[in-house]
Amino acid sequence: MMASLWRDALRGQHTAVIANADDPMVVWAARAGTDVTWVASGQRWQDDSWVCPECGSRIERGSGDWWCTGCELRRPTPQWSLDGEAVVGPTGVRHALSLQLPGRVNRANAATALAIATRFGADVTDAVRRLGKVTSIAGRYATVERDRRTIRLLLAKNPAGWLEAFDMAEHAPTLLAINARDPDGLDTSWLYDVDFSPLRGRRVLIAGDRAMDLAVRLEVNGVAFEHVTSFDRALAAVPPGRLEVIANYTAFQDIRAELDRVN
Ligand SMILES: [Zn+2]
């Protein structure tokens, strides 16, 4: 539905669009525009695009490419892509990144940001340097010292975000906090779309309004956990050192408030 709305909004518009070449739904929507810059941002979460939105045929993937088996929809050639720790621009020039934000997803975000900045006439070298100064975004990825614990905050709002968060989190005690208030969506069935097994072998604590829903999911997923009733109790339960916190939207805001609205 979203892809279809975007497609309708972009059809025939002379509007600059920067879009992810690796996501079939995004490509299908964005190619309705007349001025599209493609970025190879990756697509870790593929469960929303197994079939072609144009013709309903199966989408095949391989070697970083994807294509529809029934029509001409396929991955466009990206102008911007990632090569390890570097972003490669439209002229083939490599721009080495030194980001403080963790994970492949943030390197992909950096590639997208550079494509946008360039579109607005910014100097790429200057933009790369300034990207390296970003340490957190409204508290996301922030690291906070409290009671000899180093707490890192990771926000995950959807299954794709949870997979990325597991990648970024260090092998350390991890607090998962889940709410289901209006901004989060009231339905927690999405928990079953996320494979929590990467957390096996880590010490896992759970909290939040809907911790019991998460408890059931982790039980089914074979992930051992402890339930704590507040962020402070989670902090007290782990030894000095690293604590990774992965929370959905309002749970994240609650914890951020307890840490004095860290930015
Ligand atoms: Zn197709």
CSV table of C-alpha atoms and ligand atoms in Angstrom, one decimal:
chain,number,residue,atom,x,y,z
A,1,MET,CA,0.0,0.0,0.0
A,2,MET,CA,2.8,2.4,0.9
A,3,ALA,CA,4.7,1.6,-2.3
A,4,SER,CA,1.6,2.2,-4.3
A,5,LEU,CA,0.9,5.5,-2.6
A,6,TRP,CA,4.5,6.6,-3.3
A,7,ARG,CA,4.2,5.5,-6.9
A,8,ASP,CA,1.1,7.5,-7.4
A,9,ALA,CA,2.6,10.6,-5.7
A,10,LEU,CA,5.8,10.4,-7.9
A,11,ARG,CA,4.3,9.5,-11.3
A,12,GLY,CA,5.5,12.1,-13.8
A,13,GLN,CA,6.7,14.5,-11.2
A,14,HIS,CA,9.9,16.4,-11.8
A,15,THR,CA,11.1,15.9,-8.3
A,16,ALA,CA,14.5,14.6,-7.3
A,17,VAL,CA,14.2,11.2,-5.7
A,18,ILE,CA,17.0,9.4,-3.9
A,19,ALA,CA,16.0,5.7,-3.5
A,20,ASN,CA,17.3,2.3,-2.5
A,21,ALA,CA,18.0,0.2,-5.5
A,22,ASP,CA,18.2,-3.0,-3.3
A,23,ASP,CA,14.5,-2.9,-2.2
A,24,PRO,CA,12.1,-4.1,-4.9
A,25,MET,CA,9.2,-2.3,-3.4
A,26,VAL,CA,11.1,1.0,-3.2
A,27,VAL,CA,12.3,0.6,-6.8
A,28,TRP,CA,8.8,-0.2,-8.1
A,29,ALA,CA,7.5,3.0,-6.4
A,30,ALA,CA,10.4,5.3,-7.2
A,31,ARG,CA,10.9,4.5,-10.8
A,32,ALA,CA,7.6,6.3,-11.5
A,33,GLY,CA,9.6,9.5,-10.9
A,34,THR,CA,11.5,11.1,-13.8
A,35,ASP,CA,14.7,12.1,-11.8
A,36,VAL,CA,15.8,9.2,-9.6
A,37,THR,CA,19.2,8.7,-8.0
A,38,TRP,CA,19.7,5.0,-7.0
A,39,VAL,CA,21.7,4.1,-3.9
A,40,ALA,CA,22.7,0.5,-3.1
A,41,SER,CA,21.6,0.7,0.5
A,42,GLY,CA,21.1,-3.0,1.0
A,43,GLN,CA,18.1,-4.9,2.1
A,44,ARG,CA,18.5,-7.1,5.2
A,45,TRP,CA,14.8,-7.6,5.6
A,46,GLN,CA,13.3,-9.3,2.6
A,47,ASP,CA,10.1,-10.7,3.9
A,48,ASP,CA,8.0,-7.8,2.4
A,49,SER,CA,9.3,-8.4,-1.1
A,50,TRP,CA,9.3,-12.0,-2.2
A,51,VAL,CA,6.9,-11.4,-5.1
A,52,CYS,CA,6.9,-8.7,-7.7
A,53,PRO,CA,4.6,-5.7,-6.9
A,54,GLU,CA,4.1,-5.2,-10.7
A,55,CYS,CA,3.1,-8.7,-11.9
A,56,GLY,CA,3.0,-11.0,-8.8
A,57,SER,CA,5.8,-13.3,-10.0
A,58,ARG,CA,8.6,-14.5,-7.8
A,59,ILE,CA,11.6,-12.2,-7.2
A,60,GLU,CA,15.0,-13.9,-7.5
A,61,ARG,CA,18.1,-12.7,-5.7
A,62,GLY,CA,21.8,-13.4,-6.1
A,63,SER,CA,25.2,-11.8,-6.1
A,64,GLY,CA,23.8,-8.5,-4.8
A,65,ASP,CA,21.3,-8.4,-7.6
A,66,TRP,CA,17.6,-9.0,-7.8
A,67,TRP,CA,15.1,-9.4,-10.7
A,68,CYS,CA,11.5,-10.4,-11.3
A,69,THR,CA,11.1,-13.8,-13.0
A,70,GLY,CA,7.9,-12.6,-14.8
A,71,CYS,CA,8.4,-9.0,-16.0
A,72,GLU,CA,11.2,-6.5,-16.6
A,73,LEU,CA,11.3,-5.1,-13.0
A,74,ARG,CA,14.9,-5.5,-11.8
A,75,ARG,CA,17.5,-3.8,-9.7
A,76,PRO,CA,18.6,-0.6,-11.3
A,77,THR,CA,22.3,0.2,-11.5
A,78,PRO,CA,23.1,2.3,-8.5
A,79,GLN,CA,25.0,5.6,-8.8
A,80,TRP,CA,26.0,5.3,-5.1
A,81,SER,CA,27.1,2.1,-3.4
A,82,LEU,CA,29.1,0.8,-0.4
A,83,ASP,CA,32.4,-1.0,-0.7
A,84,GLY,CA,33.4,-2.2,2.7
A,85,GLU,CA,34.0,1.0,4.8
A,86,ALA,CA,33.8,3.3,1.8
A,87,VAL,CA,31.1,4.9,-0.3
A,88,VAL,CA,31.6,4.8,-4.0
A,89,GLY,CA,30.1,7.8,-5.8
A,90,PRO,CA,28.7,8.2,-9.4
A,91,THR,CA,32.1,8.9,-10.9
A,92,GLY,CA,33.7,5.8,-9.3
A,93,VAL,CA,35.6,7.8,-6.6
A,94,ARG,CA,35.8,6.1,-3.3
A,95,HIS,CA,35.1,8.1,-0.2
A,96,ALA,CA,36.5,6.4,3.0
A,97,LEU,CA,34.0,6.7,5.9
A,98,SER,CA,35.0,7.0,9.5
A,99,LEU,CA,31.6,6.9,11.2
A,100,GLN,CA,31.0,6.9,14.9
A,101,LEU,CA,27.6,5.3,14.4
A,102,PRO,CA,27.7,1.5,14.3
A,103,GLY,CA,26.8,-1.1,11.8
A,104,ARG,CA,26.4,-1.6,8.1
A,105,VAL,CA,23.0,0.1,8.2
A,106,ASN,CA,24.6,3.4,9.2
A,107,ARG,CA,27.2,3.1,6.4
A,108,ALA,CA,24.2,2.6,4.0
A,109,ASN,CA,22.6,5.7,5.6
A,110,ALA,CA,25.8,7.6,5.0
A,111,ALA,CA,25.7,6.6,1.3
A,112,THR,CA,22.2,7.9,1.1
A,113,ALA,CA,23.0,11.1,3.0
A,114,LEU,CA,26.0,11.7,0.6
A,115,ALA,CA,23.7,11.2,-2.4
A,116,ILE,CA,21.3,13.8,-1.0
A,117,ALA,CA,24.0,16.3,0.1
A,118,THR,CA,25.6,16.1,-3.4
A,119,ARG,CA,22.2,16.7,-4.9
A,120,PHE,CA,22.0,19.9,-2.9
A,121,GLY,CA,25.4,21.0,-4.1
A,122,ALA,CA,27.4,20.1,-1.0
A,123,ASP,CA,31.1,19.1,-1.4
A,124,VAL,CA,31.4,15.3,-0.9
A,125,THR,CA,34.7,15.4,0.9
A,126,ASP,CA,33.3,18.0,3.3
A,127,ALA,CA,30.1,16.0,3.7
A,128,VAL,CA,32.1,12.8,4.5
A,129,ARG,CA,34.1,14.6,7.1
A,130,ARG,CA,31.0,16.0,8.8
A,131,LEU,CA,29.2,12.6,8.8
A,132,GLY,CA,32.1,11.3,10.9
A,133,LYS,CA,31.2,13.8,13.7
A,134,VAL,CA,27.7,12.4,14.2
A,135,THR,CA,27.6,10.4,17.4
A,136,SER,CA,23.9,10.0,18.0
A,137,ILE,CA,20.5,10.9,16.5
A,138,ALA,CA,17.9,12.0,19.1
A,139,GLY,CA,19.5,9.6,21.5
A,140,ARG,CA,19.8,6.7,19.0
A,141,TYR,CA,23.2,5.0,19.4
A,142,ALA,CA,24.0,7.3,22.3
A,143,THR,CA,26.4,5.8,24.9
A,144,VAL,CA,25.7,6.9,28.5
A,145,GLU,CA,27.8,6.3,31.6
A,146,ARG,CA,25.8,5.5,34.7
A,147,ASP,CA,26.8,3.7,37.9
A,148,ARG,CA,29.9,2.3,36.2
A,149,ARG,CA,27.8,0.9,33.5
A,150,THR,CA,28.3,1.9,29.9
A,151,ILE,CA,24.8,1.9,28.4
A,152,ARG,CA,24.3,2.0,24.7
A,153,LEU,CA,20.8,2.8,23.3
A,154,LEU,CA,19.6,1.2,20.1
A,155,LEU,CA,16.1,2.0,18.8
A,156,ALA,CA,14.3,-0.7,16.8
A,157,LYS,CA,10.9,0.1,15.4
A,158,ASN,CA,10.2,-2.8,13.0
A,159,PRO,CA,11.6,-6.3,12.2
A,160,ALA,CA,14.2,-4.8,9.9
A,161,GLY,CA,15.4,-2.5,12.7
A,162,TRP,CA,15.6,-5.4,15.1
A,163,LEU,CA,17.8,-7.5,12.8
A,164,GLU,CA,20.2,-4.5,12.4
A,165,ALA,CA,20.2,-3.9,16.1
A,166,PHE,CA,21.4,-7.5,16.8
A,167,ASP,CA,24.2,-6.9,14.3
A,168,MET,CA,25.3,-3.7,16.1
A,169,ALA,CA,25.0,-4.9,19.7
A,170,GLU,CA,28.1,-6.2,21.3
A,171,HIS,CA,28.2,-9.6,23.0
A,172,ALA,CA,27.3,-8.1,26.4
A,173,PRO,CA,24.2,-8.1,28.7
A,174,THR,CA,21.3,-6.8,26.6
A,175,LEU,CA,18.1,-5.3,27.8
A,176,LEU,CA,15.1,-5.6,25.4
A,177,ALA,CA,12.2,-3.2,26.2
A,178,ILE,CA,8.8,-3.4,24.4
A,179,ASN,CA,5.8,-1.2,24.7
A,180,ALA,CA,2.6,-1.3,22.6
A,181,ARG,CA,1.2,2.2,22.9
A,182,ASP,CA,-0.3,4.2,20.0
A,183,PRO,CA,3.0,5.2,18.3
A,184,ASP,CA,4.3,1.6,18.6
A,185,GLY,CA,1.2,0.0,17.3
A,186,LEU,CA,-1.0,-2.0,19.7
A,187,ASP,CA,-0.5,-5.3,18.1
A,188,THR,CA,2.7,-7.1,19.2
A,189,SER,CA,2.4,-10.0,16.7
A,190,TRP,CA,5.4,-8.6,14.8
A,191,LEU,CA,7.6,-10.1,17.5
A,192,TYR,CA,7.1,-13.4,15.7
A,193,ASP,CA,8.6,-11.8,12.5
A,194,VAL,CA,11.9,-11.2,14.3
A,195,ASP,CA,14.3,-14.1,14.8
A,196,PHE,CA,15.8,-13.4,18.3
A,197,SER,CA,18.2,-16.4,18.1
A,198,PRO,CA,21.3,-14.2,17.6
A,199,LEU,CA,20.8,-13.3,21.3
A,200,ARG,CA,21.3,-16.9,22.5
A,201,GLY,CA,24.2,-17.2,24.8
A,202,ARG,CA,24.0,-13.5,25.8
A,203,ARG,CA,22.5,-12.4,29.1
A,204,VAL,CA,19.1,-11.1,28.1
A,205,LEU,CA,16.8,-8.9,30.3
A,206,ILE,CA,13.4,-7.9,29.3
A,207,ALA,CA,11.2,-4.9,30.4
A,208,GLY,CA,8.4,-2.7,29.2
A,209,ASP,CA,4.6,-2.7,29.2
A,210,ARG,CA,4.5,-5.7,26.9
A,211,ALA,CA,7.5,-7.7,28.4
A,212,MET,CA,5.2,-10.7,28.8
A,213,ASP,CA,4.5,-10.8,25.0
A,214,LEU,CA,8.3,-10.7,24.5
A,215,ALA,CA,8.7,-13.4,27.1
A,216,VAL,CA,6.5,-15.8,25.2
A,217,ARG,CA,8.3,-15.0,21.9
A,218,LEU,CA,11.7,-15.6,23.5
A,219,GLU,CA,10.6,-18.8,25.1
A,220,VAL,CA,9.5,-20.1,21.7
A,221,ASN,CA,12.7,-18.8,20.1
A,222,GLY,CA,14.8,-20.7,22.7
A,223,VAL,CA,16.4,-17.5,24.2
A,224,ALA,CA,16.9,-17.5,28.0
A,225,PHE,CA,15.9,-14.2,29.7
A,226,GLU,CA,15.2,-12.5,33.0
A,227,HIS,CA,12.3,-10.1,33.5
A,228,VAL,CA,12.9,-6.8,35.2
A,229,THR,CA,10.2,-4.3,36.2
A,230,SER,CA,12.2,-1.1,35.5
A,231,PHE,CA,15.2,0.3,33.8
A,232,ASP,CA,16.9,0.9,37.1
A,233,ARG,CA,16.5,-2.7,38.1
A,234,ALA,CA,18.0,-3.8,34.8
A,235,LEU,CA,21.0,-1.5,35.6
A,236,ALA,CA,21.3,-3.0,39.1
A,237,ALA,CA,21.1,-6.5,37.8
A,238,VAL,CA,24.1,-6.4,35.5
A,239,PRO,CA,27.7,-6.0,36.6
A,240,PRO,CA,29.8,-2.9,35.9
A,241,GLY,CA,30.6,-2.7,32.2
A,242,ARG,CA,28.6,-2.7,29.0
A,243,LEU,CA,24.8,-2.8,28.8
A,244,GLU,CA,23.2,-2.9,25.4
A,245,VAL,CA,19.6,-1.6,25.3
A,246,ILE,CA,17.4,-2.3,22.4
A,247,ALA,CA,13.9,-0.8,22.7
A,248,ASN,CA,10.9,0.0,20.5
A,249,TYR,CA,9.7,3.6,20.1
A,250,THR,CA,8.0,4.6,23.3
A,251,ALA,CA,10.0,2.2,25.4
A,252,PHE,CA,13.1,3.9,24.0
A,253,GLN,CA,11.7,7.3,24.9
A,254,ASP,CA,10.9,6.1,28.5
A,255,ILE,CA,14.5,5.0,29.0
A,256,ARG,CA,15.9,8.1,27.4
A,257,ALA,CA,13.8,10.1,29.9
A,258,GLU,CA,15.3,8.1,32.8
A,259,LEU,CA,18.7,9.0,31.4
A,260,ASP,CA,17.8,12.7,31.4
A,261,ARG,CA,16.8,12.9,27.7
A,262,VAL,CA,20.2,11.9,26.4
A,263,ASN,CA,20.8,13.2,22.9
B,1,ZN,ZN,7.3,-8.7,-12.2
